XYZ file of C-alpha atoms in Angstrom:
339
model
C 0.476 -0.494 -0.231
C 2.948 2.027 0.726
C 4.552 1.829 -1.603
C 2.137 2.011 -3.899
C 0.897 5.211 -3.040
C 4.801 6.481 -2.244
C 3.268 7.281 1.188
C 5.618 8.769 4.410
C 5.776 6.630 7.330
C 3.445 8.239 10.203
C 0.659 7.732 12.002
C -1.272 8.589 10.639
C -1.245 7.669 7.284
C -0.313 3.640 9.674
C -4.240 4.013 10.308
C -5.500 4.886 7.401
C -4.299 2.284 6.039
C -4.657 -0.046 8.953
C -9.175 0.798 7.805
C -9.306 1.102 4.750
C -7.178 -2.315 4.427
C -9.399 -3.843 6.766
C -12.592 -2.272 5.175
C -10.990 -3.690 2.033
C -10.447 -7.028 3.202
C -14.367 -7.277 5.172
C -15.249 -6.448 0.823
C -13.778 -8.930 -0.730
C -15.322 -11.735 1.868
C -18.738 -10.323 0.955
C -17.546 -10.391 -2.897
C -16.639 -14.379 -2.885
C -19.151 -15.089 0.356
C -15.833 -17.068 1.708
C -13.583 -16.569 4.380
C -10.568 -17.058 3.319
C -7.713 -17.316 6.281
C -7.405 -20.475 7.951
C -8.547 -20.921 11.512
C -9.203 -23.911 13.486
C -12.417 -24.864 15.463
C -15.266 -26.877 16.280
C -18.668 -26.775 14.617
C -22.253 -27.838 14.996
C -24.035 -29.224 12.949
C -27.496 -30.746 12.522
C -28.424 -34.204 11.602
C -27.948 -34.560 8.275
C -31.731 -35.824 7.670
C -33.644 -32.736 8.629
C -31.702 -30.351 5.398
C -33.710 -32.891 3.108
C -30.152 -34.746 2.200
C -29.363 -38.411 2.301
C -28.229 -39.426 6.144
C -24.323 -40.577 4.951
C -23.979 -37.188 3.590
C -23.589 -33.201 5.688
C -23.141 -30.037 3.471
C -20.439 -27.619 5.399
C -22.373 -24.801 2.744
C -20.330 -21.564 3.997
C -18.145 -23.344 6.715
C -15.667 -24.249 4.121
C -13.263 -27.048 5.379
C -8.993 -27.416 4.458
C -9.233 -29.992 7.550
C -10.650 -32.499 9.952
C -9.134 -33.597 13.128
C -11.922 -35.178 15.140
C -15.635 -36.374 13.626
C -18.104 -36.484 16.211
C -21.577 -37.295 15.456
C -25.024 -38.293 18.817
C -21.433 -38.270 21.254
C -19.840 -40.570 19.221
C -16.075 -40.365 17.292
C -16.611 -41.581 13.716
C -12.697 -42.617 12.439
C -10.740 -41.168 9.883
C -11.253 -43.977 7.901
C -15.179 -44.071 8.109
C -15.506 -40.323 5.872
C -14.480 -38.757 2.885
C -13.340 -35.273 3.096
C -15.162 -34.133 -0.761
C -16.276 -30.837 -2.614
C -18.067 -29.782 -5.493
C -16.723 -30.444 -8.190
C -15.129 -34.232 -6.815
C -10.652 -33.006 -6.958
C -8.802 -33.764 -4.022
C -8.446 -30.676 -2.930
C -9.343 -28.349 -0.340
C -12.057 -25.920 0.531
C -14.328 -29.284 1.315
C -17.953 -28.020 1.342
C -19.557 -31.426 2.364
C -18.192 -34.777 4.712
C -19.841 -38.120 3.867
C -19.919 -41.491 5.141
C -18.171 -44.510 3.513
C -20.383 -46.106 2.740
C -18.504 -49.471 3.279
C -18.320 -49.285 6.454
C -20.000 -48.993 9.295
C -20.489 -46.379 10.409
C -22.891 -43.023 10.322
C -24.390 -40.201 11.400
C -26.884 -40.537 14.672
C -28.724 -37.804 16.682
C -28.119 -38.842 19.416
C -30.385 -37.094 22.232
C -31.498 -34.709 19.382
C -30.981 -34.289 15.734
C -29.794 -30.479 16.397
C -26.601 -30.099 17.072
C -26.123 -33.575 16.844
C -22.398 -33.414 15.127
C -19.140 -31.687 15.536
C -16.502 -30.756 13.217
C -13.414 -29.677 15.192
C -10.474 -28.837 12.371
C -8.785 -26.061 10.109
C -11.647 -24.323 8.086
C -11.192 -21.536 5.887
C -9.847 -21.270 1.779
C -6.762 -23.381 2.280
C -3.960 -23.464 4.525
C -1.098 -22.217 1.414
C 1.519 -21.315 3.573
C 5.326 -19.843 2.391
C 8.537 -20.783 4.495
C 10.380 -17.121 5.581
C 12.880 -17.448 7.853
C 13.747 -18.262 11.789
C 13.352 -16.823 15.135
C 16.469 -15.720 16.506
C 15.444 -15.730 20.512
C 13.137 -18.426 22.580
C 9.815 -17.552 22.882
C 8.285 -18.219 25.891
C 4.083 -18.203 25.798
C 3.195 -14.659 27.046
C 5.502 -12.981 24.982
C 4.111 -10.403 22.434
C 7.346 -9.097 20.452
C 9.008 -11.404 18.858
C 12.793 -10.924 17.598
C 13.276 -12.468 13.933
C 15.576 -12.781 10.720
C 16.157 -10.433 7.555
C 14.442 -12.883 5.469
C 11.310 -12.772 8.187
C 11.688 -9.078 8.449
C 11.701 -8.371 4.552
C 7.781 -10.496 4.014
C 6.639 -9.367 6.732
C 4.077 -6.019 6.827
C 1.669 -5.674 9.666
C -1.444 -8.247 9.263
C 1.038 -10.679 7.897
C -0.843 -14.430 10.356
C 2.389 -16.106 10.846
C 2.801 -19.171 12.426
C 5.603 -20.415 14.152
C 5.571 -25.045 15.086
C 1.484 -24.944 15.996
C 0.181 -22.187 16.888
C -0.385 -18.552 15.083
C 0.376 -15.087 15.161
C -0.860 -12.061 13.941
C 1.416 -8.817 13.109
C 0.070 -5.852 14.516
C 3.572 -4.030 14.677
C 6.677 -3.250 13.767
C 9.914 -1.941 16.372
C 13.752 -1.386 15.184
C 16.415 -3.927 16.084
C 20.008 -3.881 16.003
C 21.571 -6.195 13.160
C 24.625 -6.849 15.512
C 26.697 -4.141 13.571
C 27.475 -1.186 12.679
C 28.884 1.152 9.424
C 32.449 -0.033 7.969
C 32.523 2.779 5.423
C 31.990 6.541 6.842
C 29.061 7.596 3.706
C 28.368 10.985 2.625
C 24.544 12.697 2.734
C 24.031 12.039 -1.096
C 21.694 10.158 -2.962
C 24.700 8.310 -5.445
C 26.225 7.399 -1.883
C 24.132 4.220 -2.420
C 27.083 1.429 -1.182
C 26.713 0.477 3.231
C 29.727 -1.453 4.287
C 29.075 -4.594 7.088
C 31.120 -6.868 8.024
C 28.920 -9.669 7.150
C 25.976 -9.597 4.497
C 24.153 -13.398 4.646
C 22.948 -11.572 8.176
C 21.041 -9.350 5.160
C 17.849 -9.566 2.300
C 16.875 -7.769 -0.555
C 14.016 -5.929 -0.173
C 14.729 -4.860 3.901
C 14.732 -1.708 5.161
C 18.233 -0.395 7.410
C 17.774 2.772 9.810
C 20.889 4.695 10.647
C 20.900 7.026 12.785
C 17.392 8.616 11.474
C 18.127 7.607 7.456
C 16.960 4.734 7.012
C 17.512 2.552 3.681
C 16.402 -0.372 0.804
C 18.690 -2.236 0.557
C 17.767 -3.070 -3.353
C 21.052 -5.100 -3.607
C 24.106 -7.220 -2.211
C 27.537 -7.767 -3.176
C 30.375 -9.199 -1.306
C 30.668 -7.338 1.924
C 28.356 -3.880 0.712
C 24.554 -3.348 0.689
C 23.033 -1.460 -2.106
C 21.019 0.798 -1.130
C 18.254 3.388 -1.914
C 18.623 6.468 0.576
C 16.539 8.656 2.087
C 13.508 6.040 1.555
C 10.117 5.993 3.211
C 10.260 9.888 3.700
C 13.413 9.872 5.885
C 15.508 12.112 5.761
C 18.956 12.075 3.513
C 22.594 12.636 6.280
C 25.832 11.319 6.406
C 26.740 8.160 9.037
C 30.509 7.435 10.498
C 30.316 4.646 12.072
C 26.851 3.857 12.407
C 24.940 1.128 14.639
C 22.494 -0.890 11.728
C 19.230 -0.692 12.674
C 16.252 -3.376 11.005
C 12.549 -3.381 11.615
C 12.983 -7.373 13.267
C 11.677 -6.899 16.099
C 7.423 -7.700 15.236
C 5.036 -6.943 17.652
C 2.145 -10.394 17.603
C -1.391 -11.029 18.715
C -0.992 -14.841 19.897
C -2.015 -17.929 19.754
C -4.813 -16.406 16.605
C -7.769 -17.959 15.044
C -8.412 -21.022 17.701
C -4.369 -21.978 18.492
C -2.798 -22.180 21.904
C 0.083 -20.084 22.316
C 2.441 -22.133 23.236
C 7.204 -21.421 24.530
C 9.208 -21.616 21.005
C 13.236 -22.852 20.728
C 15.829 -19.866 19.651
C 15.393 -20.558 14.885
C 12.523 -22.347 15.406
C 10.835 -21.424 11.789
C 8.406 -18.593 10.848
C 6.467 -19.647 8.315
C 3.781 -16.637 6.263
C -0.508 -18.076 5.125
C -0.634 -15.980 1.943
C -4.575 -15.580 0.612
C -4.842 -16.280 -3.356
C -2.606 -13.591 -5.478
C -5.423 -12.502 -7.453
C -8.184 -11.934 -3.876
C -4.608 -10.077 -2.375
C -3.979 -8.086 -5.661
C -7.876 -7.126 -5.617
C -8.099 -6.150 -1.832
C -5.060 -3.582 -2.536
C -6.801 -2.331 -5.116
C -10.410 -1.686 -2.636
C -7.987 -0.672 -0.333
C -6.215 2.133 -2.589
C -9.478 2.916 -4.212
C -11.486 3.682 -0.545
C -7.661 5.957 0.441
C -7.777 7.851 -2.957
C -11.685 7.908 -2.981
C -12.221 9.845 1.190
C -8.681 11.984 0.257
C -10.668 14.298 -2.813
C -14.530 13.543 -0.638
C -15.486 10.535 -2.888
C -15.280 13.115 -6.366
C -12.699 11.808 -7.799
C -12.308 12.866 -11.811
C -9.857 12.198 -14.750
C -8.528 15.125 -18.012
C -9.098 18.373 -17.134
C -10.936 20.855 -19.026
C -13.633 19.546 -20.873
C -12.508 16.930 -20.856
C -12.561 16.044 -17.488
C -15.081 13.286 -16.556
C -15.482 11.427 -12.659
C -13.872 8.248 -12.426
C -15.602 5.705 -13.534
C -13.928 2.855 -11.541
C -13.650 0.082 -14.274
C -10.590 -1.321 -13.450
C -12.295 -2.358 -10.284
C -14.417 -3.625 -11.483
C -12.835 -5.630 -14.404
C -10.460 -7.303 -10.916
C -13.847 -7.747 -9.204
C -15.477 -9.444 -11.961
C -11.858 -12.310 -12.223
C -11.442 -12.416 -8.675
C -15.045 -13.453 -8.420
C -14.836 -15.657 -10.945
C -11.142 -17.287 -9.998
C -12.494 -17.606 -5.925
C -16.619 -16.381 -5.932
C -19.035 -18.569 -4.199
C -22.597 -18.666 -5.140
C -24.138 -18.312 -2.905
C -27.875 -20.208 -2.609
C -30.748 -17.841 -0.913
C -32.900 -19.501 1.061
C -37.500 -20.291 -0.581
């Protein structure tokens, strides 16, 4: 968002962007009639016979599931070998839209004392659990810490709102703060844009795309050559300045919400792998487009125009409509209205 709008780093802008992304995320979910992020939880369903459906088939409707850990019916556990996860197009991948009892076995959905909420499904609900392995933690964590120190590979690939997983725990990033990299500038730098080389003692501790801070100036790492970081100076609205022997900082301390989306806060060892949940690319693109549109419309009082003079006209939003259409075609779920 900030790169697209070329926004400087301010608390006011951060708040505006956070609100726009939150609104856009819910808007995309409403358009597609589905929730994309994964959540571990237990959900309850009525016995399927009351749905005028086959008694061996449980339709999940909007409760699409990625995987099931426990299935019970009428208080009895149904083992994984006695049921199948299915979807309407019969592809063998999530999201699954129904659970079917294996008719060659002896298991069945039973109503128990009452058909209401007689079936309990515990598992990972959502669209898909696609994850990217980033880097590792650089400290051990207890179950209550909300500041997580990470390496460069994680720092450059994580932003506020990212959904991470460490071991079996999910965490939501709510903020980032600077952490010393343990290195200092080896060669003085002048206050000139063409002085683009930051000499360090060990460049393997940095990553392309990471933002570093020397004194009060932020710099974007665009390449690495030997023990030299090639940077863009005065990044993110900071001021160009000279530097000599400065300590190098990077935003490697993540402020997080622990035990997110149904997981349990736990202790983690140093060098625990950090993974990031990734929504489908088109969904992410539409969310950014919706958020950008919201910010720009807000700044113009919802009176955006293009052209000038006699050619001035109200902004049509055709590009936004196109990406909405493509996203729904790829990921939208047809909502069934009650008759």
